[in-house]
Amino acid sequence: GSSGKMVARGGVGLFYENVQGNDVYNIGPNPPFSSTPQIFNSTAGGYTDHASLDNPSGGTATASPGNLQSLEATYPQQYSVQWNFGGEYQFTEKTIFSLTYVGNSSFHQSMNRNINQPLPSATAYPLLNGARPYLGWANINEYENRATANYNSLQASLRMSEWHGLFLAANYTYSHCLDYVDNDLGGVPNAYNLHTEYGHCGFDIRHMMVVNYVYTLPFFSHANGMARAALGGWLVSGVTTFYSGLPYTISQSGDIAHCGCGGYRANLIGKPNTGPRTQAEWFDVAAFSPDTPGSFGDSARNNVRGQGINNYDFSVFKNFTGIPLPKSQEGGTLQVRIESYNLWNHTQFNGFSTNISNSNFGQATSTRLPRQIQLGMKLTF
């Protein structure tokens, strides 16, 4: 601006990523170099297209089909477009506020899909491998660069330097991340309906605020003698953190679609995030129902929110300077610190039972660390 107190910035970038070596190296164990048969039923009965493990020499000898790892015929190069636009404004000589919009979109991201997956069936196939599109093989896991992802955020910060002994920085981010898979070469349960995989990223934190500060206490700053040496010059510092909860996917055990698959999600029939928010039931378990045979479940990925972070780390410390030391004109400095982590001892759950097949479904199963207090001293010379 004309007053010299405002600055605007912006930028756009296009970034490409080379194809990883693992994409190709993982194909090395394919037949004829090695063979990995897959047995879906290890006991007699059930699927009859495999010899059972409890009676390997019984019955008619059969060859279990092996698995393949493949690359899709077209394997485009991965890339992302990233952009930001914002500005800073200097309210006073020591106070600066900034506001920035940051976003990106990624294309041709890696994923893993079983292209030899049998179609879902309400009843079990008598010969599972006989129902596959490519007969003679079990799973054909294909690496494909077809997933997309996007991230958008509004990022604000306030910085204050040495205002009456206070140094302060506060940062807040509102953001949203969407993708198909979270991990490199992540797999999808239903190879025939990729649209159902698009949802919140597993690391999507919608609100995030962090405040850190250092403040020199003004008490006894003008005292003399022992009062000033012992009681003056103390500092307090801390980091205060507020995060909204991470998302979780509600899953279900078993092969409900009878296709030799995994990674099933439950059916959504209500609003799970209106739950009681207690250790015994963090989200509304009645918002989900088991899958019906022949289906994968219709709930989205990462549609339940866990507990966020409400944490205060706080410390009090002082430097005692000029401590007499042999053969030292300057003397030493003794720093005394009292530090507390999770000062108010808030219980903060970070693990939840998210499988509808479990008896403790919906319960919080673990917590972050409780309050910890430590005393430390450091002598420098």
CSV table of C-alpha atoms in Angstrom, one decimal:
chain,number,residue,atom,x,y,z
A,1,GLY,CA,0.0,0.0,0.0
A,2,SER,CA,1.0,3.7,-0.3
A,3,SER,CA,1.8,3.8,3.5
A,4,GLY,CA,4.2,1.0,3.1
A,5,LYS,CA,2.4,-1.1,5.7
A,6,MET,CA,0.7,-3.6,3.4
A,7,VAL,CA,2.3,-6.3,1.2
A,8,ALA,CA,0.5,-8.6,-1.3
A,9,ARG,CA,2.0,-11.9,-2.5
A,10,GLY,CA,0.9,-14.6,-4.8
A,11,GLY,CA,2.2,-17.5,-6.8
A,12,VAL,CA,1.3,-20.5,-8.9
A,13,GLY,CA,3.5,-23.6,-9.6
A,14,LEU,CA,3.3,-26.7,-11.7
A,15,PHE,CA,5.2,-29.7,-10.2
A,16,TYR,CA,5.9,-33.1,-11.7
A,17,GLU,CA,7.0,-36.3,-10.0
A,18,ASN,CA,9.0,-39.1,-11.6
A,19,VAL,CA,7.6,-42.6,-11.6
A,20,GLN,CA,8.9,-44.4,-8.6
A,21,GLY,CA,11.1,-47.4,-8.9
A,22,ASN,CA,8.9,-49.5,-6.6
A,23,ASP,CA,6.2,-49.4,-9.2
A,24,VAL,CA,8.4,-51.5,-11.5
A,25,TYR,CA,10.4,-53.4,-8.9
A,26,ASN,CA,7.2,-54.8,-7.3
A,27,ILE,CA,6.4,-56.6,-10.6
A,28,GLY,CA,9.7,-58.6,-10.3
A,29,PRO,CA,8.2,-61.5,-8.3
A,30,ASN,CA,5.6,-62.2,-11.0
A,31,PRO,CA,5.6,-65.7,-12.5
A,32,PRO,CA,7.6,-67.4,-13.9
A,33,PHE,CA,10.1,-65.9,-11.4
A,34,SER,CA,7.9,-66.8,-8.4
A,35,SER,CA,4.4,-68.0,-7.8
A,36,THR,CA,2.2,-66.9,-4.8
A,37,PRO,CA,-1.0,-69.0,-4.7
A,38,GLN,CA,-3.8,-67.6,-2.6
A,39,ILE,CA,-6.0,-69.9,-0.6
A,40,PHE,CA,-9.3,-68.3,0.5
A,41,ASN,CA,-10.5,-71.2,2.7
A,42,SER,CA,-8.0,-73.1,4.7
A,43,THR,CA,-10.3,-75.9,5.9
A,44,ALA,CA,-12.4,-78.5,4.2
A,45,GLY,CA,-15.7,-77.4,2.8
A,46,GLY,CA,-16.6,-73.9,1.6
A,47,TYR,CA,-14.8,-73.0,-1.7
A,48,THR,CA,-13.8,-76.2,-3.5
A,49,ASP,CA,-11.4,-74.8,-6.1
A,50,HIS,CA,-8.5,-75.1,-3.7
A,51,ALA,CA,-7.0,-78.0,-1.8
A,52,SER,CA,-7.6,-77.5,1.9
A,53,LEU,CA,-4.6,-76.9,4.3
A,54,ASP,CA,-5.9,-79.4,6.8
A,55,ASN,CA,-5.9,-82.2,4.2
A,56,PRO,CA,-3.4,-81.2,1.5
A,57,SER,CA,-3.0,-84.7,0.1
A,58,GLY,CA,-6.7,-85.5,0.0
A,59,GLY,CA,-9.0,-85.3,-3.0
A,60,THR,CA,-8.1,-84.5,-6.5
A,61,ALA,CA,-4.8,-82.6,-7.0
A,62,THR,CA,-5.5,-79.0,-8.1
A,63,ALA,CA,-3.2,-76.1,-8.9
A,64,SER,CA,-4.0,-72.9,-6.9
A,65,PRO,CA,-3.9,-69.8,-9.2
A,66,GLY,CA,-1.1,-67.3,-8.5
A,67,ASN,CA,-1.3,-63.6,-8.1
A,68,LEU,CA,0.0,-61.0,-10.5
A,69,GLN,CA,1.2,-57.4,-10.1
A,70,SER,CA,0.8,-55.2,-13.1
A,71,LEU,CA,1.0,-51.6,-14.5
A,72,GLU,CA,-1.9,-50.1,-16.4
A,73,ALA,CA,-1.3,-49.8,-20.1
A,74,THR,CA,-1.1,-46.0,-19.9
A,75,TYR,CA,0.9,-44.8,-16.9
A,76,PRO,CA,0.8,-41.0,-17.0
A,77,GLN,CA,3.2,-38.9,-15.1
A,78,GLN,CA,1.9,-37.5,-11.7
A,79,TYR,CA,1.7,-33.8,-11.3
A,80,SER,CA,0.2,-31.1,-9.0
A,81,VAL,CA,-0.8,-27.5,-9.4
A,82,GLN,CA,-0.1,-25.4,-6.3
A,83,TRP,CA,-1.1,-21.8,-5.7
A,84,ASN,CA,-1.3,-19.2,-3.0
A,85,PHE,CA,-2.4,-15.6,-2.7
A,86,GLY,CA,-2.5,-13.3,0.3
A,87,GLY,CA,-0.9,-10.4,2.1
A,88,GLU,CA,0.5,-8.9,5.3
A,89,TYR,CA,-0.4,-5.7,7.1
A,90,GLN,CA,1.7,-4.0,9.7
A,91,PHE,CA,-0.6,-2.5,12.4
A,92,THR,CA,2.2,-1.2,14.5
A,93,GLU,CA,6.0,-1.3,14.5
A,94,LYS,CA,5.9,-4.6,16.3
A,95,THR,CA,2.6,-6.2,15.2
A,96,ILE,CA,2.0,-7.9,11.8
A,97,PHE,CA,-1.1,-9.7,10.6
A,98,SER,CA,-1.1,-12.0,7.5
A,99,LEU,CA,-3.9,-13.8,5.7
A,100,THR,CA,-3.2,-16.2,2.8
A,101,TYR,CA,-5.3,-18.6,0.7
A,102,VAL,CA,-3.3,-21.8,-0.1
A,103,GLY,CA,-4.4,-24.6,-2.3
A,104,ASN,CA,-3.4,-27.4,-4.6
A,105,SER,CA,-4.8,-30.0,-6.9
A,106,SER,CA,-3.0,-33.3,-7.7
A,107,PHE,CA,-3.6,-35.5,-10.8
A,108,HIS,CA,-2.6,-39.0,-11.9
A,109,GLN,CA,-1.9,-40.0,-8.3
A,110,SER,CA,-1.0,-43.7,-7.7
A,111,MET,CA,-3.5,-46.3,-6.5
A,112,ASN,CA,-3.8,-50.1,-6.5
A,113,ARG,CA,-6.9,-51.9,-8.0
A,114,ASN,CA,-7.6,-55.6,-8.3
A,115,ILE,CA,-8.7,-55.9,-11.9
A,116,ASN,CA,-9.4,-59.6,-11.5
A,117,GLN,CA,-12.0,-59.1,-8.7
A,118,PRO,CA,-15.1,-61.2,-9.0
A,119,LEU,CA,-18.4,-59.2,-9.2
A,120,PRO,CA,-20.2,-58.9,-5.8
A,121,SER,CA,-22.6,-61.8,-5.1
A,122,ALA,CA,-25.3,-62.3,-2.5
A,123,THR,CA,-24.2,-65.9,-2.2
A,124,ALA,CA,-20.8,-67.4,-2.1
A,125,TYR,CA,-19.3,-68.6,-5.4
A,126,PRO,CA,-18.8,-72.4,-5.4
A,127,LEU,CA,-15.7,-71.8,-7.4
A,128,LEU,CA,-14.3,-68.3,-6.5
A,129,ASN,CA,-11.5,-68.3,-9.0
A,130,GLY,CA,-13.9,-69.6,-11.7
A,131,ALA,CA,-15.8,-66.3,-11.3
A,132,ARG,CA,-12.9,-64.0,-12.0
A,133,PRO,CA,-12.8,-62.0,-15.3
A,134,TYR,CA,-9.3,-63.4,-16.2
A,135,LEU,CA,-9.4,-67.1,-15.6
A,136,GLY,CA,-6.3,-68.9,-14.5
A,137,TRP,CA,-5.2,-66.2,-12.1
A,138,ALA,CA,-6.2,-65.1,-8.6
A,139,ASN,CA,-5.7,-61.4,-7.8
A,140,ILE,CA,-4.3,-59.1,-10.5
A,141,ASN,CA,-3.3,-56.0,-8.6
A,142,GLU,CA,-2.8,-53.2,-11.0
A,143,TYR,CA,-0.9,-50.0,-10.3
A,144,GLU,CA,-2.8,-47.1,-11.9
A,145,ASN,CA,-2.2,-43.4,-11.9
A,146,ARG,CA,-5.8,-42.3,-12.0
A,147,ALA,CA,-6.5,-40.8,-8.5
A,148,THR,CA,-6.9,-37.1,-7.8
A,149,ALA,CA,-6.6,-35.0,-4.6
A,150,ASN,CA,-7.2,-31.4,-3.7
A,151,TYR,CA,-6.5,-29.2,-0.7
A,152,ASN,CA,-7.8,-25.7,0.1
A,153,SER,CA,-7.0,-23.6,3.1
A,154,LEU,CA,-7.3,-20.1,4.6
A,155,GLN,CA,-4.2,-19.4,6.8
A,156,ALA,CA,-4.0,-16.5,9.2
A,157,SER,CA,-1.2,-15.4,11.6
A,158,LEU,CA,-0.6,-12.6,14.1
A,159,ARG,CA,3.0,-11.8,15.2
A,160,MET,CA,3.9,-9.5,18.0
A,161,SER,CA,7.5,-8.8,19.0
A,162,GLU,CA,8.6,-7.4,22.3
A,163,TRP,CA,5.5,-5.5,23.4
A,164,HIS,CA,6.1,-4.7,27.1
A,165,GLY,CA,8.1,-7.9,27.4
A,166,LEU,CA,5.7,-10.1,25.4
A,167,PHE,CA,6.7,-12.1,22.3
A,168,LEU,CA,3.6,-13.7,20.7
A,169,ALA,CA,2.7,-15.6,17.6
A,170,ALA,CA,-0.8,-17.0,16.8
A,171,ASN,CA,-1.6,-19.1,13.8
A,172,TYR,CA,-5.0,-20.4,12.6
A,173,THR,CA,-5.8,-22.6,9.6
A,174,TYR,CA,-9.1,-23.6,8.2
A,175,SER,CA,-8.6,-26.3,5.6
A,176,HIS,CA,-10.3,-29.2,3.7
A,177,CYS,CA,-8.5,-32.1,2.0
A,178,LEU,CA,-10.2,-34.6,-0.4
A,179,ASP,CA,-8.7,-37.6,-2.1
A,180,TYR,CA,-9.3,-41.2,-3.2
A,181,VAL,CA,-6.4,-42.9,-1.3
A,182,ASP,CA,-4.2,-41.6,1.4
A,183,ASN,CA,-1.2,-43.8,1.0
A,184,ASP,CA,1.3,-44.3,-1.8
A,185,LEU,CA,-0.2,-47.0,-4.1
A,186,GLY,CA,-3.2,-47.3,-1.7
A,187,GLY,CA,-5.7,-50.0,-2.5
A,188,VAL,CA,-9.5,-49.7,-3.0
A,189,PRO,CA,-12.0,-52.4,-1.9
A,190,ASN,CA,-14.4,-52.2,-4.8
A,191,ALA,CA,-12.5,-52.3,-8.1
A,192,TYR,CA,-15.7,-51.5,-10.1
A,193,ASN,CA,-16.8,-48.3,-8.3
A,194,LEU,CA,-13.9,-45.9,-7.7
A,195,HIS,CA,-16.3,-43.0,-7.2
A,196,THR,CA,-17.3,-44.2,-3.7
A,197,GLU,CA,-13.6,-43.8,-2.6
A,198,TYR,CA,-13.6,-40.0,-3.0
A,199,GLY,CA,-13.8,-38.4,0.4
A,200,HIS,CA,-12.1,-36.7,3.3
A,201,CYS,CA,-8.3,-37.3,3.5
A,202,GLY,CA,-7.3,-39.4,6.5
A,203,PHE,CA,-5.2,-36.4,7.7
A,204,ASP,CA,-8.0,-33.8,7.2
A,205,ILE,CA,-7.9,-31.5,10.2
A,206,ARG,CA,-10.6,-28.8,9.5
A,207,HIS,CA,-9.5,-26.3,12.2
A,208,MET,CA,-6.1,-25.8,13.6
A,209,MET,CA,-4.8,-23.0,16.0
A,210,VAL,CA,-1.5,-22.7,17.7
A,211,VAL,CA,-0.4,-19.9,20.0
A,212,ASN,CA,3.1,-19.6,21.4
A,213,TYR,CA,4.5,-16.9,23.6
A,214,VAL,CA,7.3,-15.8,25.8
A,215,TYR,CA,6.6,-13.1,28.5
A,216,THR,CA,9.0,-11.5,30.9
A,217,LEU,CA,7.2,-11.0,34.2
A,218,PRO,CA,7.4,-7.3,35.4
A,219,PHE,CA,7.5,-8.1,39.1
A,220,PHE,CA,10.6,-6.9,41.0
A,221,SER,CA,12.2,-5.6,37.9
A,222,HIS,CA,13.1,-2.4,39.7
A,223,ALA,CA,14.0,-4.0,43.0
A,224,ASN,CA,17.5,-4.1,44.4
A,225,GLY,CA,19.8,-6.7,45.9
A,226,MET,CA,18.6,-10.2,46.7
A,227,ALA,CA,15.0,-9.4,45.9
A,228,ARG,CA,15.8,-8.6,42.3
A,229,ALA,CA,18.3,-11.4,42.0
A,230,ALA,CA,15.9,-14.1,43.3
A,231,LEU,CA,12.5,-12.8,42.3
A,232,GLY,CA,13.0,-10.5,39.3
A,233,GLY,CA,13.7,-11.6,35.7
A,234,TRP,CA,11.4,-14.6,35.6
A,235,LEU,CA,9.9,-15.6,32.3
A,236,VAL,CA,6.9,-17.7,31.3
A,237,SER,CA,6.5,-19.3,28.0
A,238,GLY,CA,4.0,-21.7,26.5
A,239,VAL,CA,2.4,-23.4,23.4
A,240,THR,CA,-1.3,-23.7,23.3
A,241,THR,CA,-2.8,-26.0,20.6
A,242,PHE,CA,-6.3,-26.5,19.4
A,243,TYR,CA,-7.0,-29.0,16.6
A,244,SER,CA,-10.3,-30.4,15.4
A,245,GLY,CA,-10.6,-34.2,15.3
A,246,LEU,CA,-9.1,-36.5,12.7
A,247,PRO,CA,-11.6,-38.5,10.5
A,248,TYR,CA,-12.1,-42.2,10.8
A,249,THR,CA,-13.7,-44.8,8.5
A,250,ILE,CA,-16.3,-47.2,9.9
A,251,SER,CA,-15.4,-50.7,8.7
A,252,GLN,CA,-16.8,-54.2,8.8
A,253,SER,CA,-15.1,-57.6,9.0
A,254,GLY,CA,-15.7,-60.5,6.7
A,255,ASP,CA,-16.1,-60.9,2.9
A,256,ILE,CA,-19.7,-59.8,2.6
A,257,ALA,CA,-19.6,-59.4,-1.2
A,258,HIS,CA,-18.1,-62.9,-1.6
A,259,CYS,CA,-15.3,-61.7,-3.9
A,260,GLY,CA,-12.2,-62.5,-1.9
A,261,CYS,CA,-12.1,-58.8,-0.9
A,262,GLY,CA,-11.5,-56.8,2.2
A,263,GLY,CA,-11.7,-53.2,3.4
A,264,TYR,CA,-15.5,-53.1,3.7
A,265,ARG,CA,-17.3,-50.1,5.1
A,266,ALA,CA,-20.6,-50.2,7.1
A,267,ASN,CA,-23.9,-48.8,5.8
A,268,LEU,CA,-24.8,-45.3,6.9
A,269,ILE,CA,-28.3,-44.8,8.2
A,270,GLY,CA,-28.0,-41.7,10.5
A,271,LYS,CA,-25.8,-38.9,11.6
A,272,PRO,CA,-22.8,-40.3,13.5
A,273,ASN,CA,-21.2,-37.1,14.6
A,274,THR,CA,-24.1,-36.2,16.8
A,275,GLY,CA,-23.1,-38.9,19.3
A,276,PRO,CA,-22.8,-38.6,23.0
A,277,ARG,CA,-19.0,-37.9,22.9
A,278,THR,CA,-18.2,-40.1,25.9
A,279,GLN,CA,-15.5,-42.8,26.3
A,280,ALA,CA,-18.2,-45.5,26.2
A,281,GLU,CA,-19.7,-44.1,22.9
A,282,TRP,CA,-17.8,-41.4,21.2
A,283,PHE,CA,-20.0,-41.3,18.0
A,284,ASP,CA,-23.6,-42.5,17.5
A,285,VAL,CA,-23.2,-46.2,16.8
A,286,ALA,CA,-26.9,-46.4,15.8
A,287,ALA,CA,-26.0,-44.4,12.7
A,288,PHE,CA,-24.5,-47.5,11.1
A,289,SER,CA,-25.8,-50.9,10.1
A,290,PRO,CA,-24.1,-54.1,8.9
A,291,ASP,CA,-23.7,-54.6,5.1
A,292,THR,CA,-26.1,-56.8,3.3
A,293,PRO,CA,-24.6,-59.8,1.4
A,294,GLY,CA,-23.3,-58.9,-1.9
A,295,SER,CA,-22.5,-55.3,-1.0
A,296,PHE,CA,-19.5,-53.2,0.1
A,297,GLY,CA,-21.4,-50.8,2.4
A,298,ASP,CA,-22.5,-47.3,1.4
A,299,SER,CA,-20.8,-45.1,4.1
A,300,ALA,CA,-18.1,-42.8,2.8
A,301,ARG,CA,-14.4,-42.9,3.8
A,302,ASN,CA,-13.4,-41.0,6.9
A,303,ASN,CA,-16.9,-39.7,7.8
A,304,VAL,CA,-16.6,-39.9,11.6
A,305,ARG,CA,-14.6,-37.3,13.5
A,306,GLY,CA,-12.5,-38.2,16.5
A,307,GLN,CA,-11.7,-35.9,19.4
A,308,GLY,CA,-9.5,-32.9,18.7
A,309,ILE,CA,-6.6,-31.5,20.7
A,310,ASN,CA,-7.0,-29.0,23.6
A,311,ASN,CA,-3.6,-28.8,25.0
A,312,TYR,CA,-1.5,-26.3,27.0
A,313,ASP,CA,2.2,-26.6,27.5
A,314,PHE,CA,3.6,-24.1,30.0
A,315,SER,CA,7.0,-23.3,31.5
A,316,VAL,CA,8.5,-20.9,34.0
A,317,PHE,CA,12.2,-20.2,33.9
A,318,LYS,CA,14.9,-17.8,35.0
A,319,ASN,CA,18.6,-17.3,34.2
A,320,PHE,CA,20.9,-16.5,37.2
A,321,THR,CA,24.0,-14.9,35.7
A,322,GLY,CA,27.4,-14.0,37.1
A,323,ILE,CA,27.8,-17.1,39.2
A,324,PRO,CA,31.4,-17.1,40.4
A,325,LEU,CA,33.5,-19.8,38.8
A,326,PRO,CA,37.3,-20.5,39.2
A,327,LYS,CA,39.4,-18.8,36.6
A,328,SER,CA,36.4,-17.1,35.0
A,329,GLN,CA,35.8,-13.4,34.8
A,330,GLU,CA,32.3,-13.6,33.4
A,331,GLY,CA,31.2,-16.4,35.7
A,332,GLY,CA,28.5,-19.0,34.8
A,333,THR,CA,24.8,-18.9,34.1
A,334,LEU,CA,22.4,-21.2,35.9
A,335,GLN,CA,19.0,-21.6,34.2
A,336,VAL,CA,16.1,-23.0,36.4
A,337,ARG,CA,13.0,-24.3,34.6
A,338,ILE,CA,9.7,-25.7,35.6
A,339,GLU,CA,7.8,-27.2,32.7
A,340,SER,CA,4.3,-28.7,32.4
A,341,TYR,CA,2.9,-30.6,29.5
A,342,ASN,CA,-0.9,-30.8,29.2
A,343,LEU,CA,-1.1,-28.3,32.1
A,344,TRP,CA,-4.8,-28.7,32.8
A,345,ASN,CA,-4.6,-32.5,32.4
A,346,HIS,CA,-7.3,-32.7,29.8
A,347,THR,CA,-8.3,-36.2,28.8
A,348,GLN,CA,-7.9,-36.4,25.0
A,349,PHE,CA,-8.9,-39.6,23.2
A,350,ASN,CA,-6.9,-40.5,20.2
A,351,GLY,CA,-8.0,-44.1,19.4
A,352,PHE,CA,-11.5,-45.4,18.7
A,353,SER,CA,-13.1,-48.7,17.9
A,354,THR,CA,-14.4,-48.2,14.3
A,355,ASN,CA,-15.2,-51.7,13.2
A,356,ILE,CA,-18.9,-52.4,13.4
A,357,SER,CA,-18.1,-56.1,14.0
A,358,ASN,CA,-16.3,-55.4,17.3
A,359,SER,CA,-18.1,-55.7,20.6
A,360,ASN,CA,-16.6,-52.4,21.8
A,361,PHE,CA,-17.7,-50.6,18.6
A,362,GLY,CA,-17.8,-46.8,19.1
A,363,GLN,CA,-15.7,-46.7,22.3
A,364,ALA,CA,-12.6,-44.5,22.8
A,365,THR,CA,-9.7,-47.0,23.3
A,366,SER,CA,-6.7,-44.8,24.0
A,367,THR,CA,-5.7,-41.3,25.1
A,368,ARG,CA,-2.9,-38.9,24.6
A,369,LEU,CA,-0.4,-38.3,27.4
A,370,PRO,CA,-1.7,-37.0,30.8
A,371,ARG,CA,-0.1,-34.0,32.5
A,372,GLN,CA,3.6,-34.2,33.0
A,373,ILE,CA,5.7,-31.8,35.2
A,374,GLN,CA,9.5,-31.6,35.2
A,375,LEU,CA,12.1,-29.5,36.9
A,376,GLY,CA,15.4,-28.8,35.2
A,377,MET,CA,18.6,-26.9,35.8
A,378,LYS,CA,21.3,-26.1,33.3
A,379,LEU,CA,24.7,-24.5,34.0
A,380,THR,CA,26.6,-22.8,31.2
A,381,PHE,CA,30.0,-21.4,31.5
